[in-house]
Tab-separated table of C-alpha atoms in Angstrom:
chain	number	residue	atom	x	y	z
V	1	MET	CA	0.000	0.000	0.000
V	2	ALA	CA	1.381	3.399	-0.999
V	3	ASN	CA	1.880	6.031	1.702
V	4	VAL	CA	0.706	9.496	0.608
V	5	THR	CA	1.787	12.719	2.361
V	6	ARG	CA	0.239	16.103	1.571
V	7	ARG	CA	2.618	19.095	1.313
V	8	ALA	CA	1.946	22.821	1.066
V	9	ASN	CA	4.449	24.529	-1.246
V	10	LYS	CA	5.769	28.081	-0.857
V	11	ASP	CA	4.160	29.152	-4.130
V	12	GLY	CA	0.734	28.302	-2.762
V	13	THR	CA	0.299	25.017	-4.620
V	14	THR	CA	-0.188	21.634	-3.016
V	15	SER	CA	1.838	18.516	-3.846
V	16	TYR	CA	1.681	14.924	-2.652
V	17	ARG	CA	4.636	12.721	-1.758
V	18	VAL	CA	3.989	9.055	-2.603
V	19	LYS	CA	6.187	6.455	-0.889
V	20	VAL	CA	6.163	2.764	-1.863
V	21	SER	CA	8.034	-0.302	-0.623
V	22	ALA	CA	10.344	-1.857	-3.224
V	23	GLY	CA	11.166	-4.963	-1.225
V	24	VAL	CA	14.458	-5.919	0.402
V	25	GLY	CA	17.828	-4.832	-0.972
V	26	ALA	CA	21.019	-6.884	-1.309
V	27	ASP	CA	22.096	-5.770	2.177
V	28	GLY	CA	18.882	-7.110	3.757
V	29	ARG	CA	17.391	-3.682	4.372
V	30	TYR	CA	13.995	-2.524	3.160
V	31	VAL	CA	14.089	-0.341	0.044
V	32	TYR	CA	11.587	2.450	-0.586
V	33	ARG	CA	10.859	4.513	-3.679
V	34	SER	CA	9.091	7.854	-3.709
V	35	ALA	CA	7.670	10.302	-6.206
V	36	THR	CA	6.045	13.722	-6.051
V	37	PHE	CA	2.728	14.535	-7.697
V	38	THR	CA	1.363	18.061	-8.146
V	39	PRO	CA	-2.268	18.003	-9.355
V	40	PRO	CA	-3.671	20.802	-11.544
V	41	THR	CA	-4.915	23.752	-9.452
V	42	LYS	CA	-8.340	23.915	-11.131
V	43	LEU	CA	-9.498	20.520	-9.856
V	44	THR	CA	-12.184	20.178	-7.213
V	45	ALA	CA	-11.374	18.468	-3.908
V	46	ARG	CA	-12.957	15.219	-5.082
V	47	GLN	CA	-11.163	15.390	-8.461
V	48	THR	CA	-7.872	16.064	-6.696
V	49	GLU	CA	-8.348	13.088	-4.390
V	50	LYS	CA	-9.103	10.843	-7.361
V	51	ALA	CA	-6.056	12.115	-9.316
V	52	VAL	CA	-3.755	11.494	-6.328
V	53	GLN	CA	-5.131	7.986	-5.850
V	54	GLU	CA	-4.625	7.163	-9.539
V	55	PHE	CA	-1.060	8.495	-9.452
V	56	ALA	CA	-0.256	6.534	-6.277
V	57	LEU	CA	-1.710	3.316	-7.707
V	58	ASN	CA	0.152	3.728	-11.003
V	59	PHE	CA	3.425	4.486	-9.222
V	60	GLU	CA	3.027	1.478	-6.926
V	61	GLN	CA	2.420	-0.794	-9.909
V	62	ARG	CA	5.509	0.566	-11.648
V	63	VAL	CA	7.622	-0.076	-8.569
V	64	GLN	CA	6.302	-3.621	-8.271
V	65	ARG	CA	7.183	-4.285	-11.925
V	66	GLY	CA	10.682	-2.894	-11.464
V	67	LEU	CA	10.033	0.276	-13.452
V	68	PHE	CA	11.211	2.505	-10.616
V	69	ALA	CA	14.883	2.262	-11.621
V	70	GLU	CA	16.437	5.416	-13.044
V	71	THR	CA	13.166	7.348	-13.148
V	72	ASP	CA	15.094	10.559	-13.862
V	73	LEU	CA	16.780	9.087	-16.939
V	74	THR	CA	16.485	11.292	-20.016
V	75	VAL	CA	16.481	10.320	-23.677
V	76	ASP	CA	20.140	11.385	-23.834
V	77	GLY	CA	20.928	9.157	-20.860
V	78	LEU	CA	19.104	6.239	-22.425
V	79	ALA	CA	20.966	6.766	-25.701
V	80	GLN	CA	24.343	6.411	-23.983
V	81	LYS	CA	23.153	3.372	-22.033
V	82	TRP	CA	21.791	1.821	-25.231
V	83	LEU	CA	25.066	2.403	-27.089
V	84	THR	CA	27.276	0.887	-24.401
V	85	GLU	CA	25.021	-1.930	-23.187
V	86	PHE	CA	23.301	-2.990	-26.410
V	87	CYS	CA	24.922	-1.630	-29.570
V	88	GLU	CA	28.608	-2.123	-28.828
V	89	PRO	CA	28.274	-5.727	-27.538
V	90	ASN	CA	25.734	-6.876	-30.145
V	91	LEU	CA	26.031	-4.860	-33.350
V	92	LYS	CA	28.766	-4.478	-35.920
V	93	PRO	CA	31.147	-1.550	-35.263
V	94	HIS	CA	30.133	0.384	-38.365
V	95	THR	CA	26.437	0.024	-37.466
V	96	THR	CA	27.083	1.453	-34.006
V	97	GLU	CA	29.111	4.250	-35.594
V	98	ASP	CA	26.229	5.068	-37.947
V	99	TYR	CA	23.855	5.303	-34.974
V	100	LYS	CA	26.244	7.657	-33.194
V	101	LYS	CA	26.100	9.969	-36.209
V	102	LEU	CA	22.291	10.143	-35.938
V	103	LEU	CA	22.124	10.857	-32.210
V	104	PRO	CA	23.133	14.578	-32.184
V	105	ARG	CA	19.941	15.548	-34.011
V	106	VAL	CA	17.892	13.378	-31.633
V	107	SER	CA	19.634	14.958	-28.659
V	108	ALA	CA	18.884	18.481	-29.852
V	109	ALA	CA	15.184	17.705	-30.285
V	110	ILE	CA	14.206	15.370	-27.429
V	111	GLY	CA	17.403	14.532	-25.551
V	112	HIS	CA	16.453	16.595	-22.490
V	113	ILE	CA	13.068	14.892	-21.958
V	114	LYS	CA	12.785	12.367	-19.129
V	115	LEU	CA	11.602	8.919	-20.168
V	116	SER	CA	8.746	9.213	-17.687
V	117	LYS	CA	7.546	12.354	-19.509
V	118	LEU	CA	8.189	11.239	-23.096
V	119	GLN	CA	5.042	11.044	-25.208
V	120	PRO	CA	4.402	9.781	-28.759
V	121	GLY	CA	3.697	13.399	-29.672
V	122	HIS	CA	7.327	14.307	-28.969
V	123	ILE	CA	8.461	11.636	-31.418
V	124	GLN	CA	5.908	12.678	-34.035
V	125	GLU	CA	7.023	16.309	-33.804
V	126	PHE	CA	10.640	15.208	-34.249
V	127	TYR	CA	9.713	13.306	-37.417
V	128	LYS	CA	7.945	16.425	-38.648
V	129	GLN	CA	11.162	18.405	-38.118
V	130	LEU	CA	13.156	15.845	-40.096
V	131	ALA	CA	10.949	16.484	-43.130
V	132	GLN	CA	11.361	20.277	-43.001
V	133	PRO	CA	13.486	22.134	-45.596
V	134	GLY	CA	16.751	23.291	-44.077
V	135	ILE	CA	17.102	20.340	-41.711
V	136	ARG	CA	20.291	19.363	-43.544
V	137	GLU	CA	22.010	22.610	-42.710
V	138	ASP	CA	24.665	20.492	-41.044
V	139	GLY	CA	24.646	17.954	-43.843
V	140	LYS	CA	27.156	19.113	-46.430
V	141	TYR	CA	30.139	21.420	-45.996
V	142	LYS	CA	32.876	22.356	-48.422
V	143	ALA	CA	36.373	23.617	-47.605
V	144	LYS	CA	37.072	27.157	-48.758
V	145	ALA	CA	39.896	27.751	-51.231
V	146	ALA	CA	42.007	29.601	-48.653
V	147	PHE	CA	41.892	26.625	-46.302
V	148	ILE	CA	42.892	24.141	-49.011
V	149	GLU	CA	45.745	26.355	-50.207
V	150	ALA	CA	47.050	26.702	-46.644
V	151	PHE	CA	47.806	22.978	-46.494
V	152	PRO	CA	49.837	21.671	-49.446
V	153	LYS	CA	50.099	17.907	-49.960
V	154	GLY	CA	53.179	17.379	-47.791
V	155	THR	CA	51.455	18.769	-44.695
V	156	ARG	CA	48.157	16.892	-44.818
V	157	ILE	CA	48.998	13.519	-43.262
V	158	GLU	CA	49.738	14.938	-39.812
V	159	LEU	CA	46.634	17.116	-40.003
V	160	GLN	CA	44.529	14.087	-40.942
V	161	LYS	CA	45.867	12.095	-37.983
V	162	ALA	CA	45.333	14.999	-35.584
V	163	ALA	CA	41.718	15.293	-36.720
V	164	GLY	CA	41.123	11.537	-36.542
V	165	LEU	CA	39.759	11.362	-40.093
V	166	SER	CA	40.093	8.659	-42.728
V	167	GLN	CA	42.229	9.111	-45.834
V	168	GLY	CA	39.086	9.176	-47.939
V	169	THR	CA	37.496	11.989	-45.938
V	170	MET	CA	40.735	13.974	-45.940
V	171	ALA	CA	41.035	13.566	-49.700
V	172	ALA	CA	37.449	14.719	-50.173
V	173	ILE	CA	38.085	17.857	-48.114
V	174	MET	CA	41.239	18.805	-49.978
V	175	GLN	CA	39.632	18.111	-53.360
V	176	GLY	CA	36.891	20.600	-52.552
V	177	ARG	CA	34.148	17.990	-52.207
V	178	THR	CA	31.443	18.043	-49.561
V	179	VAL	CA	31.750	16.324	-46.180
V	180	SER	CA	29.661	16.152	-43.015
V	181	LYS	CA	29.677	18.991	-40.509
V	182	GLN	CA	31.264	16.671	-37.956
V	183	SER	CA	34.251	15.971	-40.231
V	184	ALA	CA	34.546	19.633	-41.182
V	185	GLU	CA	34.564	20.693	-37.522
V	186	LYS	CA	37.248	18.141	-36.659
V	187	ILE	CA	39.632	19.231	-39.398
V	188	ALA	CA	39.073	22.932	-38.707
V	189	ALA	CA	39.769	22.418	-34.994
V	190	ALA	CA	42.900	20.368	-35.706
V	191	ALA	CA	44.146	23.076	-38.055
V	192	GLY	CA	43.378	25.857	-35.577
V	193	TRP	CA	41.032	27.619	-37.981
V	194	ALA	CA	37.676	29.182	-37.188
V	195	PHE	CA	35.021	26.883	-38.616
V	196	THR	CA	33.239	29.586	-40.623
V	197	LYS	CA	36.529	30.703	-42.187
V	198	ALA	CA	37.494	27.174	-43.203
V	199	PHE	CA	34.159	25.812	-44.474
V	200	SER	CA	30.934	26.925	-46.095
V	201	CYS	CA	27.551	25.189	-46.081
V	202	THR	CA	26.494	23.953	-49.510
V	203	SER	CA	23.170	22.266	-48.739
V	204	THR	CA	19.965	23.183	-46.936
V	205	ASP	CA	17.941	20.364	-48.450
V	206	THR	CA	15.571	18.052	-46.630
V	207	LEU	CA	16.707	14.651	-45.468
V	208	SER	CA	16.002	11.803	-47.859
V	209	ALA	CA	13.091	9.511	-47.059
V	210	SER	CA	15.495	6.670	-46.282
V	211	SER	CA	17.471	8.858	-43.852
V	212	GLN	CA	14.271	9.867	-42.060
V	213	ARG	CA	13.342	6.202	-41.850
V	214	HIS	CA	16.720	5.388	-40.278
V	215	TYR	CA	15.886	7.702	-37.376
V	216	HIS	CA	12.626	5.846	-36.801
V	217	LEU	CA	14.339	2.451	-36.867
V	218	MET	CA	17.020	3.640	-34.452
V	219	LEU	CA	14.537	5.155	-31.980
V	220	SER	CA	12.339	2.052	-32.184
V	221	SER	CA	15.322	-0.088	-31.245
V	222	MET	CA	16.428	2.264	-28.474
V	223	PHE	CA	13.016	2.598	-26.818
V	224	GLY	CA	12.397	-1.110	-27.343
V	225	ALA	CA	15.507	-1.771	-25.265
V	226	ALA	CA	14.185	0.622	-22.606
V	227	VAL	CA	10.975	-1.435	-22.391
V	228	ARG	CA	12.972	-4.660	-22.041
V	229	TRP	CA	15.055	-3.040	-19.315
V	230	GLN	CA	11.815	-1.965	-17.593
V	231	LEU	CA	12.675	1.708	-17.900
V	232	MET	CA	9.521	2.438	-19.914
V	233	ASP	CA	6.030	0.947	-19.967
V	234	ALA	CA	5.698	1.037	-23.742
V	235	ASN	CA	7.635	1.953	-26.861
V	236	PRO	CA	6.369	5.393	-28.011
V	237	CYS	CA	7.474	4.632	-31.581
V	238	GLU	CA	4.718	2.034	-31.786
V	239	ARG	CA	2.124	4.799	-31.420
V	240	VAL	CA	3.352	7.228	-34.065
V	241	THR	CA	3.110	7.430	-37.835
V	242	PRO	CA	6.632	6.635	-39.075
V	243	PRO	CA	8.252	8.561	-41.944
V	244	LYS	CA	7.051	7.277	-45.282
V	245	LEU	CA	9.327	4.854	-47.062
V	246	VAL	CA	9.535	6.209	-50.601
V	247	GLU	CA	10.575	3.666	-53.214
V	248	GLN	CA	13.554	5.083	-55.078
V	249	ASP	CA	14.874	4.061	-58.465
V	250	VAL	CA	17.945	1.851	-58.239
V	251	GLU	CA	20.961	3.529	-59.827
V	252	PHE	CA	22.926	1.314	-62.208
V	253	LEU	CA	25.039	1.349	-65.356
V	254	ASP	CA	23.675	-0.127	-68.565
V	255	GLU	CA	25.845	-2.158	-70.951
V	256	THR	CA	27.135	0.971	-72.683
V	257	GLY	CA	27.992	2.618	-69.364
V	258	ILE	CA	29.832	-0.485	-68.197
V	259	ALA	CA	31.766	-0.686	-71.471
V	260	ASP	CA	32.793	2.976	-71.165
V	261	LEU	CA	33.898	2.467	-67.561
V	262	LEU	CA	35.968	-0.623	-68.404
V	263	ALA	CA	37.592	1.260	-71.284
V	264	ALA	CA	38.662	4.045	-68.908
V	265	LEU	CA	39.965	1.824	-66.081
V	266	PRO	CA	43.489	1.336	-67.533
V	267	ASP	CA	44.069	4.961	-66.448
V	268	ALA	CA	43.146	4.139	-62.835
V	269	PRO	CA	45.557	3.037	-60.066
V	270	VAL	CA	45.951	-0.735	-60.360
V	271	GLN	CA	44.339	-1.655	-57.036
V	272	LEU	CA	41.356	0.630	-57.539
V	273	SER	CA	40.900	-0.647	-61.083
V	274	VAL	CA	40.800	-4.273	-59.900
V	275	ILE	CA	38.439	-3.456	-57.018
V	276	THR	CA	36.088	-1.723	-59.469
V	277	GLN	CA	36.141	-4.645	-61.892
V	278	LEU	CA	35.490	-7.149	-59.102
V	279	ALA	CA	32.452	-5.119	-58.044
V	280	LEU	CA	31.148	-5.298	-61.612
V	281	PHE	CA	32.007	-8.964	-62.188
V	282	THR	CA	30.833	-10.344	-58.825
V	283	GLY	CA	28.343	-7.854	-57.339
V	284	ALA	CA	30.182	-8.063	-54.007
V	285	ARG	CA	29.988	-5.171	-51.562
V	286	ARG	CA	32.849	-2.689	-51.222
V	287	GLY	CA	33.865	-3.888	-47.754
V	288	GLU	CA	33.690	-7.531	-48.843
V	289	ILE	CA	36.068	-6.903	-51.738
V	290	CYS	CA	38.496	-4.823	-49.675
V	291	GLY	CA	38.607	-7.588	-47.048
V	292	LEU	CA	39.542	-10.385	-49.475
V	293	ARG	CA	42.539	-12.665	-48.869
V	294	TRP	CA	44.183	-14.853	-51.487
V	295	SER	CA	43.209	-17.842	-49.354
V	296	ASP	CA	39.580	-16.908	-50.096
V	297	ILE	CA	40.120	-17.441	-53.826
V	298	ASP	CA	40.629	-20.684	-55.740
V	299	LEU	CA	41.829	-19.559	-59.157
V	300	ASP	CA	41.899	-23.116	-60.507
V	301	ALA	CA	38.278	-23.781	-59.568
V	302	GLY	CA	37.266	-20.197	-60.335
V	303	VAL	CA	35.575	-19.598	-56.976
V	304	MET	CA	35.770	-16.636	-54.592
V	305	ALA	CA	34.627	-16.963	-50.966
V	306	ILE	CA	33.226	-13.980	-49.070
V	307	ASN	CA	34.271	-14.542	-45.446
V	308	ARG	CA	34.607	-11.057	-43.992
V	309	ASN	CA	33.916	-7.353	-44.316
V	310	LEU	CA	36.391	-4.498	-43.930
V	311	SER	CA	35.297	-1.084	-42.677
V	312	TYR	CA	36.916	2.061	-41.322
V	313	ILE	CA	35.835	3.470	-37.962
V	314	ALA	CA	37.065	6.903	-36.880
V	315	HIS	CA	39.538	6.737	-33.974
V	316	LYS	CA	39.715	2.937	-34.369
V	317	GLY	CA	41.046	2.506	-37.898
V	318	THR	CA	40.283	-0.365	-40.253
V	319	ILE	CA	38.299	-3.210	-38.704
V	320	PHE	CA	37.659	-6.695	-40.065
V	321	ASP	CA	34.312	-8.200	-39.162
V	322	TYR	CA	32.059	-11.045	-40.194
V	323	PRO	CA	29.800	-10.436	-43.216
V	324	LYS	CA	26.508	-8.567	-42.917
V	325	THR	CA	24.326	-11.690	-42.507
V	326	LYS	CA	24.767	-15.471	-42.515
V	327	LYS	CA	23.767	-15.545	-46.183
V	328	SER	CA	26.397	-12.879	-46.895
V	329	ARG	CA	29.038	-15.512	-46.169
V	330	ARG	CA	29.021	-17.192	-49.563
V	331	CYS	CA	30.980	-18.482	-52.554
V	332	ILE	CA	30.798	-16.776	-55.939
V	333	LYS	CA	31.687	-18.476	-59.202
V	334	LEU	CA	34.086	-16.321	-61.226
V	335	SER	CA	34.033	-15.716	-64.966
V	336	ASP	CA	37.080	-16.470	-67.119
V	337	ASP	CA	37.748	-12.735	-67.507
V	338	CYS	CA	37.659	-12.289	-63.736
V	339	ILE	CA	40.072	-15.194	-63.198
V	340	ALA	CA	42.505	-13.741	-65.741
V	341	LEU	CA	42.231	-10.341	-64.055
V	342	LEU	CA	43.103	-11.802	-60.644
V	343	LYS	CA	46.031	-13.830	-61.995
V	344	ASP	CA	47.561	-10.722	-63.567
V	345	TYR	CA	46.915	-8.708	-60.426
V	346	LYS	CA	48.580	-11.322	-58.224
V	347	GLN	CA	51.764	-11.056	-60.284
V	348	TRP	CA	51.644	-7.251	-60.048
V	349	GLN	CA	51.192	-7.399	-56.276
V	350	MET	CA	54.174	-9.740	-55.867
V	351	ARG	CA	56.377	-7.292	-57.776
V	352	GLU	CA	55.168	-4.370	-55.658
V	353	ARG	CA	55.743	-6.319	-52.455
V	354	LEU	CA	59.356	-7.063	-53.435
V	355	LYS	CA	59.945	-3.319	-53.765
V	356	VAL	CA	58.905	-2.810	-50.137
V	357	GLY	CA	61.000	-5.663	-48.769
V	358	THR	CA	61.114	-5.993	-44.992
V	359	LEU	CA	58.779	-3.025	-44.514
V	360	TRP	CA	55.868	-5.212	-45.609
V	361	GLN	CA	53.532	-6.053	-42.718
V	362	ARG	CA	53.725	-9.846	-42.551
V	363	THR	CA	50.698	-10.525	-40.327
V	364	VAL	CA	47.240	-9.034	-39.979
V	365	ALA	CA	44.470	-9.315	-37.363
V	366	ILE	CA	41.261	-10.364	-39.105
V	367	GLU	CA	37.706	-10.976	-37.839
V	368	GLY	CA	37.518	-12.287	-34.303
V	369	GLY	CA	40.955	-10.833	-33.553
V	370	LYS	CA	42.691	-13.809	-35.162
V	371	VAL	CA	46.247	-12.998	-36.333
V	372	VAL	CA	47.093	-14.619	-39.679
V	373	LYS	CA	49.661	-14.426	-42.447
V	374	ASN	CA	49.090	-11.267	-44.461
V	375	ASP	CA	47.715	-12.401	-47.801
V	376	LEU	CA	45.322	-9.489	-48.323
V	377	LEU	CA	44.527	-8.633	-51.925
V	378	PHE	CA	44.261	-4.899	-51.363
V	379	THR	CA	46.614	-3.005	-49.081
V	380	LYS	CA	48.524	0.168	-48.513
V	381	PRO	CA	52.127	0.134	-49.834
V	382	ASP	CA	53.389	-1.348	-46.540
V	383	GLY	CA	50.837	-4.166	-46.497
V	384	LYS	CA	48.401	-2.646	-44.022
V	385	PRO	CA	44.677	-2.955	-44.875
V	386	ILE	CA	43.314	-0.426	-47.345
V	387	ASP	CA	40.726	2.100	-46.162
V	388	PRO	CA	37.477	1.210	-48.019
V	389	ASN	CA	36.414	4.863	-47.904
V	390	VAL	CA	39.259	5.661	-50.304
V	391	VAL	CA	37.455	3.622	-52.953
V	392	SER	CA	34.169	5.500	-52.564
V	393	SER	CA	35.831	8.917	-52.567
V	394	TRP	CA	38.038	8.135	-55.578
V	395	PHE	CA	35.321	6.656	-57.788
V	396	PRO	CA	33.152	9.756	-58.507
V	397	VAL	CA	36.275	11.841	-59.124
V	398	PHE	CA	37.533	9.262	-61.629
V	399	LEU	CA	34.185	9.268	-63.435
V	400	ARG	CA	34.132	13.045	-63.606
V	401	GLU	CA	37.710	13.255	-64.910
V	402	HIS	CA	36.905	10.793	-67.702
V	403	GLY	CA	33.611	12.374	-68.713
V	404	LEU	CA	31.538	9.437	-67.491
V	405	PRO	CA	28.030	9.777	-65.985
V	406	PRO	CA	28.089	10.218	-62.187
V	407	CYS	CA	27.124	7.295	-59.969
V	408	ARG	CA	28.064	5.781	-56.615
V	409	PHE	CA	30.489	2.889	-56.256
V	410	HIS	CA	27.655	0.816	-54.753
V	411	SER	CA	25.829	1.221	-58.067
V	412	LEU	CA	28.278	-1.289	-59.559
V	413	ARG	CA	26.654	-3.936	-57.357
V	414	HIS	CA	23.256	-2.928	-58.733
V	415	SER	CA	24.680	-3.025	-62.265
V	416	ASN	CA	25.840	-6.605	-61.756
V	417	ALA	CA	22.378	-7.598	-60.532
V	418	ALA	CA	20.707	-5.847	-63.470
V	419	LEU	CA	22.856	-7.775	-65.948
V	420	LEU	CA	22.041	-11.091	-64.267
V	421	ILE	CA	18.316	-10.363	-64.266
V	422	ALA	CA	18.428	-9.247	-67.914
V	423	ALA	CA	20.071	-12.591	-68.711
V	424	HIS	CA	17.070	-14.320	-67.040
V	425	VAL	CA	19.149	-15.717	-64.187
V	426	PRO	CA	16.715	-16.990	-61.490
V	427	ALA	CA	16.103	-14.637	-58.563
V	428	THR	CA	17.299	-17.307	-56.133
V	429	THR	CA	20.668	-17.437	-57.902
V	430	VAL	CA	20.953	-13.645	-58.008
V	431	ALA	CA	20.129	-13.442	-54.296
V	432	GLY	CA	22.740	-16.084	-53.520
V	433	ARG	CA	25.493	-14.300	-55.442
V	434	LEU	CA	24.630	-10.949	-53.851
V	435	GLY	CA	24.457	-12.442	-50.352
V	436	HIS	CA	20.894	-11.347	-49.621
V	437	ALA	CA	19.405	-12.950	-46.522
V	438	GLN	CA	16.099	-13.509	-48.336
V	439	VAL	CA	15.117	-13.767	-51.990
V	440	SER	CA	12.394	-11.193	-51.258
V	441	THR	CA	15.140	-8.637	-50.620
V	442	THR	CA	16.378	-9.166	-54.166
V	443	THR	CA	12.924	-9.066	-55.726
V	444	ASN	CA	11.987	-5.919	-53.790
V	445	ILE	CA	15.161	-3.997	-54.672
V	446	TYR	CA	15.194	-5.019	-58.325
V	447	ALA	CA	11.443	-5.236	-58.933
V	448	GLY	CA	11.677	-2.861	-61.900
V	449	PHE	CA	14.403	-4.917	-63.568
V	450	ILE	CA	12.505	-8.143	-62.982
V	451	ARG	CA	9.329	-6.700	-64.523
V	452	SER	CA	11.256	-5.518	-67.588
V	453	SER	CA	13.039	-8.844	-67.912
V	454	ASP	CA	9.774	-10.718	-67.471
V	455	ALA	CA	8.132	-8.614	-70.176
V	456	ALA	CA	11.047	-9.326	-72.515
V	457	ALA	CA	10.742	-13.035	-71.741
V	458	ALA	CA	7.011	-12.912	-72.511
V	459	ASP	CA	7.707	-11.194	-75.842
V	460	ALA	CA	10.374	-13.753	-76.693
V	461	LEU	CA	7.996	-16.589	-75.819
V	462	GLY	CA	5.305	-14.965	-77.936
V	463	ASN	CA	7.683	-14.837	-80.897
V	464	VAL	CA	8.443	-18.539	-80.468
V	465	PHE	CA	4.747	-19.444	-80.557
V	466	ASP	CA	4.227	-17.184	-83.575
V	467	ARG	CA	6.914	-19.118	-85.448
V	468	ILE	CA	5.300	-22.422	-84.402
V	469	LYS	CA	1.915	-21.263	-85.700
V	470	GLN	CA	3.468	-20.149	-88.977
V	471	ARG	CA	5.012	-23.598	-89.468
V	472	GLN	CA	1.673	-25.244	-88.728
V	473	GLU	CA	-0.067	-23.039	-91.303
V	474	ILE	CA	2.566	-23.842	-93.910
V	475	GLY	CA	2.335	-27.536	-93.129
């Protein structure tokens, strides 16, 4: 039974202190929890009594269910708890890093609100803000010419290390391409420049539908954990209208675009050229290709195994991890052209390694922290793992310099899938080669290609039957 004490406040209002037994603690002593309730001043005496009784009963039930713990915890506090107790032990490092990048906007909007006071309306209002023009004011920043000129090539490595940025991000900054506000702030601080003198904002667009959806998925996971931890009664994200998921066209290169790209690749650095061709030939993800070892490839059998993923995490460096899903761990049959490419590349790599001599890093720590002989396909000159971000930052620049249509490196994976579907390869086979956990993932992403391919198949079948009918008429 809750104990209720009436209190007269100095401002003339009346509050009620509710005290409830929470059982016996680890030291054998009784534990009590208390809360203060201040009813609205316009209530009648009977309405006030009823409101106090309802509050006391609700509080007692929460205490009995263990929901009394950390009642003052805010959304910001929950976010940190969720990162350290759920994300870091259970999720892949790059996934946790992506969540960390989303949290500042959440913190600014609802971070100060206590979990006990958080309502679905707060979440809905936040989603409304995400859809407003100008929300991406911190999205894209470009280094000013004076800043770039102040740091010639020989001075940039130390600045990059001081800022804790990847080579790819540093290259993007110094090439005058856009980066996130977070990266821009880090490099400006490391250089000792005022942020507004070093960078200018280039985008005030709205967030994409997929980005807005990512916030909803993250908050759903975070508040879901709070419910499991008995910090909240219910997940507020279950009672809001989530951002709409707008189906976007998949970006890919057609046969002409692929031919033009392959014709230009002899001008590219050898490693980046081979990585690009592997993406086209196999449909593997960037991190999967960058994490390849020669022991993953059987050139005689023409098979490549995807056993790991390589990513770059700020302040941690390159990290090997297991593939995205169980189905992502797969074997891909290689074409004759791909086998020839890898054989030539292996000879090139051996020659480059001889130039380095004893400076070559002989071992490498792969997924699970296992230290193995360094037989990585793609490395820095000293044998250390390549930064996958370098690939993504180099690719659009290469396309632009060679007058090719702009597209993302990930579009090469889509291009591979489009070619397979156009060749009437079964969806199950396409899904297996791409490493999709479910065939439905493949059919959903490439629905447009499948419809076009299916229509072409129907036309081809119709032509066959037309020829059969013609023969029958002649006969």
